[in-house]
Amino acid sequence: FNAALLGKWLWRFLNEKGNLWRKVVAIKYGTSNFGWYPSKANGSYGCSLWRYISNCWESFLPFFYFKVGDGASISFWHNQWCGEGLLKDLFPNLFALAEDREASVADYRMRGNDSSVWVPIFVRDSFVEDDSFLCFFSKLSETIP
């Protein structure tokens, strides 16, 4: 199959949430990650075109960058929203210690009157001196919450 054409269908899946075809595919095959990603079509029935499309997702994922907005529909660890790369891949030790590995950006952002701060929650905090912890918060500080 033509990779560009498969990528076009993935792009349409992301951007045409109100269209009937998208709703049918989402119901039939499911979605993951706040509804952004199509679930892989792994059934043994027939030759599903959607199987080819959904299996290309990993190849196209590095080229997608998410705008945060309110952060409710963006995964803190699994979506590329804070610079280059996924936070789970850039900071695997911290990801392993995350209390909620499926948290949204909004879950880890605490808003005040005129500002907001990042408050990711880890199962233990004895790694404060770790360089990866400092790099992690430095990277987060580059992104305005």
PDB file of C-alpha atoms in Angstrom:
ATOM      1  CA  PHE A   1       0.000   0.000   0.000  1.00  0.00           C
ATOM      2  CA  ASN A   2       0.982   3.606  -0.557  1.00  0.00           C
ATOM      3  CA  ALA A   3       2.342   4.976   2.753  1.00  0.00           C
ATOM      4  CA  ALA A   4       1.311   8.552   1.931  1.00  0.00           C
ATOM      5  CA  LEU A   5      -2.279   7.480   1.317  1.00  0.00           C
ATOM      6  CA  LEU A   6      -2.361   5.494   4.564  1.00  0.00           C
ATOM      7  CA  GLY A   7      -0.971   8.534   6.379  1.00  0.00           C
ATOM      8  CA  LYS A   8      -3.707  10.686   4.871  1.00  0.00           C
ATOM      9  CA  TRP A   9      -6.354   8.387   6.372  1.00  0.00           C
ATOM     10  CA  LEU A  10      -4.669   8.558   9.772  1.00  0.00           C
ATOM     11  CA  TRP A  11      -4.644  12.344   9.513  1.00  0.00           C
ATOM     12  CA  ARG A  12      -8.325  12.318   8.630  1.00  0.00           C
ATOM     13  CA  PHE A  13      -9.029   9.993  11.568  1.00  0.00           C
ATOM     14  CA  LEU A  14      -7.454  12.569  13.895  1.00  0.00           C
ATOM     15  CA  ASN A  15      -9.168  15.593  12.400  1.00  0.00           C
ATOM     16  CA  GLU A  16     -12.624  14.449  11.333  1.00  0.00           C
ATOM     17  CA  LYS A  17     -14.047  13.325  14.670  1.00  0.00           C
ATOM     18  CA  GLY A  18     -17.602  14.310  13.744  1.00  0.00           C
ATOM     19  CA  ASN A  19     -17.760  12.415  10.444  1.00  0.00           C
ATOM     20  CA  LEU A  20     -19.825   9.252  10.177  1.00  0.00           C
ATOM     21  CA  TRP A  21     -17.022   7.120   8.683  1.00  0.00           C
ATOM     22  CA  ARG A  22     -14.748   8.033  11.608  1.00  0.00           C
ATOM     23  CA  LYS A  23     -17.427   7.168  14.166  1.00  0.00           C
ATOM     24  CA  VAL A  24     -18.029   3.793  12.500  1.00  0.00           C
ATOM     25  CA  VAL A  25     -14.299   2.938  12.475  1.00  0.00           C
ATOM     26  CA  ALA A  26     -13.939   4.048  16.121  1.00  0.00           C
ATOM     27  CA  ILE A  27     -16.872   1.872  17.189  1.00  0.00           C
ATOM     28  CA  LYS A  28     -15.812  -1.149  15.137  1.00  0.00           C
ATOM     29  CA  TYR A  29     -12.090  -1.144  15.993  1.00  0.00           C
ATOM     30  CA  GLY A  30     -11.916   1.108  19.052  1.00  0.00           C
ATOM     31  CA  THR A  31      -9.577   3.935  19.940  1.00  0.00           C
ATOM     32  CA  SER A  32      -6.864   4.469  22.486  1.00  0.00           C
ATOM     33  CA  ASN A  33      -5.078   7.369  24.120  1.00  0.00           C
ATOM     34  CA  PHE A  34      -7.995   9.757  24.691  1.00  0.00           C
ATOM     35  CA  GLY A  35      -9.504   8.794  21.344  1.00  0.00           C
ATOM     36  CA  TRP A  36      -6.598  10.104  19.287  1.00  0.00           C
ATOM     37  CA  TYR A  37      -5.203   6.807  18.084  1.00  0.00           C
ATOM     38  CA  PRO A  38      -7.081   4.132  16.196  1.00  0.00           C
ATOM     39  CA  SER A  39      -6.739   0.744  17.841  1.00  0.00           C
ATOM     40  CA  LYS A  40      -5.027  -1.873  15.721  1.00  0.00           C
ATOM     41  CA  ALA A  41      -7.316  -4.113  13.702  1.00  0.00           C
ATOM     42  CA  ASN A  42      -6.001  -7.561  14.572  1.00  0.00           C
ATOM     43  CA  GLY A  43      -8.968  -9.732  13.635  1.00  0.00           C
ATOM     44  CA  SER A  44      -8.463 -12.719  11.378  1.00  0.00           C
ATOM     45  CA  TYR A  45     -11.594 -11.995   9.381  1.00  0.00           C
ATOM     46  CA  GLY A  46     -11.033 -10.915   5.787  1.00  0.00           C
ATOM     47  CA  CYS A  47      -8.448  -8.450   4.570  1.00  0.00           C
ATOM     48  CA  SER A  48      -9.215  -5.248   6.395  1.00  0.00           C
ATOM     49  CA  LEU A  49      -7.999  -2.053   4.794  1.00  0.00           C
ATOM     50  CA  TRP A  50      -8.179  -0.454   8.238  1.00  0.00           C
ATOM     51  CA  ARG A  51      -5.659  -3.028   9.491  1.00  0.00           C
ATOM     52  CA  TYR A  52      -3.086  -1.620   7.062  1.00  0.00           C
ATOM     53  CA  ILE A  53      -3.972   1.950   7.976  1.00  0.00           C
ATOM     54  CA  SER A  54      -3.853   1.433  11.750  1.00  0.00           C
ATOM     55  CA  ASN A  55      -0.608  -0.560  11.586  1.00  0.00           C
ATOM     56  CA  CYS A  56       1.114   2.489  10.056  1.00  0.00           C
ATOM     57  CA  TRP A  57       0.369   4.625  13.108  1.00  0.00           C
ATOM     58  CA  GLU A  58       3.739   3.999  14.788  1.00  0.00           C
ATOM     59  CA  SER A  59       5.560   5.112  11.614  1.00  0.00           C
ATOM     60  CA  PHE A  60       3.648   8.382  11.459  1.00  0.00           C
ATOM     61  CA  LEU A  61       3.536   9.161  15.187  1.00  0.00           C
ATOM     62  CA  PRO A  62       6.954  10.907  15.336  1.00  0.00           C
ATOM     63  CA  PHE A  63       5.676  13.472  12.827  1.00  0.00           C
ATOM     64  CA  PHE A  64       2.670  14.496  14.945  1.00  0.00           C
ATOM     65  CA  TYR A  65       2.940  17.242  17.539  1.00  0.00           C
ATOM     66  CA  PHE A  66      -0.026  18.035  19.767  1.00  0.00           C
ATOM     67  CA  LYS A  67      -1.150  21.514  20.815  1.00  0.00           C
ATOM     68  CA  VAL A  68      -2.017  21.285  24.472  1.00  0.00           C
ATOM     69  CA  GLY A  69      -5.016  23.610  24.828  1.00  0.00           C
ATOM     70  CA  ASP A  70      -6.664  22.697  28.137  1.00  0.00           C
ATOM     71  CA  GLY A  71      -4.677  19.429  28.153  1.00  0.00           C
ATOM     72  CA  ALA A  72      -7.641  17.182  28.932  1.00  0.00           C
ATOM     73  CA  SER A  73      -7.303  15.145  25.732  1.00  0.00           C
ATOM     74  CA  ILE A  74      -3.498  14.997  25.519  1.00  0.00           C
ATOM     75  CA  SER A  75      -1.570  12.229  27.255  1.00  0.00           C
ATOM     76  CA  PHE A  76       1.215  13.585  29.442  1.00  0.00           C
ATOM     77  CA  TRP A  77       3.499  10.605  28.805  1.00  0.00           C
ATOM     78  CA  HIS A  78       2.314   9.119  25.481  1.00  0.00           C
ATOM     79  CA  ASN A  79       1.808  12.138  23.182  1.00  0.00           C
ATOM     80  CA  GLN A  80       4.447  14.431  21.742  1.00  0.00           C
ATOM     81  CA  TRP A  81       3.515  17.835  23.148  1.00  0.00           C
ATOM     82  CA  CYS A  82       6.589  19.022  25.059  1.00  0.00           C
ATOM     83  CA  GLY A  83       9.409  19.460  22.570  1.00  0.00           C
ATOM     84  CA  GLU A  84      10.887  16.569  20.622  1.00  0.00           C
ATOM     85  CA  GLY A  85       9.989  13.041  21.640  1.00  0.00           C
ATOM     86  CA  LEU A  86       7.628  11.398  24.078  1.00  0.00           C
ATOM     87  CA  LEU A  87       8.287  12.055  27.764  1.00  0.00           C
ATOM     88  CA  LYS A  88       8.003   8.309  28.513  1.00  0.00           C
ATOM     89  CA  ASP A  89      10.878   7.650  26.077  1.00  0.00           C
ATOM     90  CA  LEU A  90      13.005  10.624  27.123  1.00  0.00           C
ATOM     91  CA  PHE A  91      12.652   9.872  30.855  1.00  0.00           C
ATOM     92  CA  PRO A  92      11.998   6.113  31.192  1.00  0.00           C
ATOM     93  CA  ASN A  93      13.068   5.976  34.857  1.00  0.00           C
ATOM     94  CA  LEU A  94      10.600   8.699  35.804  1.00  0.00           C
ATOM     95  CA  PHE A  95       7.885   7.120  33.673  1.00  0.00           C
ATOM     96  CA  ALA A  96       8.392   3.877  35.605  1.00  0.00           C
ATOM     97  CA  LEU A  97       7.861   5.811  38.856  1.00  0.00           C
ATOM     98  CA  ALA A  98       4.814   7.754  37.653  1.00  0.00           C
ATOM     99  CA  GLU A  99       1.748   7.145  39.780  1.00  0.00           C
ATOM    100  CA  ASP A 100      -0.569   7.470  36.773  1.00  0.00           C
ATOM    101  CA  ARG A 101       1.066   6.519  33.467  1.00  0.00           C
ATOM    102  CA  GLU A 102      -2.160   7.312  31.594  1.00  0.00           C
ATOM    103  CA  ALA A 103      -2.552  10.848  33.009  1.00  0.00           C
ATOM    104  CA  SER A 104      -3.493  13.727  30.769  1.00  0.00           C
ATOM    105  CA  VAL A 105      -1.552  16.981  30.635  1.00  0.00           C
ATOM    106  CA  ALA A 106      -4.441  18.590  32.543  1.00  0.00           C
ATOM    107  CA  ASP A 107      -4.043  16.020  35.346  1.00  0.00           C
ATOM    108  CA  TYR A 108      -0.485  17.195  36.005  1.00  0.00           C
ATOM    109  CA  ARG A 109      -1.157  20.915  35.698  1.00  0.00           C
ATOM    110  CA  MET A 110      -2.366  22.923  38.688  1.00  0.00           C
ATOM    111  CA  ARG A 111      -3.870  26.283  37.859  1.00  0.00           C
ATOM    112  CA  GLY A 112      -3.884  29.299  40.135  1.00  0.00           C
ATOM    113  CA  ASN A 113      -5.363  32.747  39.585  1.00  0.00           C
ATOM    114  CA  ASP A 114      -2.847  34.063  37.084  1.00  0.00           C
ATOM    115  CA  SER A 115      -0.467  31.158  36.637  1.00  0.00           C
ATOM    116  CA  SER A 116      -0.136  27.420  36.711  1.00  0.00           C
ATOM    117  CA  VAL A 117       2.543  24.920  37.697  1.00  0.00           C
ATOM    118  CA  TRP A 118       3.453  21.355  36.764  1.00  0.00           C
ATOM    119  CA  VAL A 119       2.694  18.787  39.469  1.00  0.00           C
ATOM    120  CA  PRO A 120       3.397  15.273  38.160  1.00  0.00           C
ATOM    121  CA  ILE A 121       2.938  12.658  40.868  1.00  0.00           C
ATOM    122  CA  PHE A 122       5.456   9.868  41.409  1.00  0.00           C
ATOM    123  CA  VAL A 123       5.199   6.806  43.645  1.00  0.00           C
ATOM    124  CA  ARG A 124       8.255   7.961  45.571  1.00  0.00           C
ATOM    125  CA  ASP A 125      10.208  11.197  45.701  1.00  0.00           C
ATOM    126  CA  SER A 126      13.620   9.999  46.871  1.00  0.00           C
ATOM    127  CA  PHE A 127      15.109  10.737  43.442  1.00  0.00           C
ATOM    128  CA  VAL A 128      15.044  14.539  43.749  1.00  0.00           C
ATOM    129  CA  GLU A 129      18.830  14.694  43.416  1.00  0.00           C
ATOM    130  CA  ASP A 130      18.763  12.633  40.220  1.00  0.00           C
ATOM    131  CA  ASP A 131      19.876  14.499  37.081  1.00  0.00           C
ATOM    132  CA  SER A 132      17.005  13.064  35.055  1.00  0.00           C
ATOM    133  CA  PHE A 133      14.557  14.622  37.515  1.00  0.00           C
ATOM    134  CA  LEU A 134      16.168  18.031  37.052  1.00  0.00           C
ATOM    135  CA  CYS A 135      16.253  17.645  33.256  1.00  0.00           C
ATOM    136  CA  PHE A 136      12.603  16.568  33.320  1.00  0.00           C
ATOM    137  CA  PHE A 137      11.451  19.701  35.125  1.00  0.00           C
ATOM    138  CA  SER A 138      13.728  21.842  32.990  1.00  0.00           C
ATOM    139  CA  LYS A 139      12.028  20.442  29.887  1.00  0.00           C
ATOM    140  CA  LEU A 140       8.588  21.045  31.401  1.00  0.00           C
ATOM    141  CA  SER A 141       9.518  24.620  32.286  1.00  0.00           C
ATOM    142  CA  GLU A 142      10.152  25.284  28.582  1.00  0.00           C
ATOM    143  CA  THR A 143       6.463  24.595  27.980  1.00  0.00           C
ATOM    144  CA  ILE A 144       4.117  27.147  29.457  1.00  0.00           C
ATOM    145  CA  PRO A 145       1.471  25.340  31.485  1.00  0.00           C
TER     146      PRO A 145
END
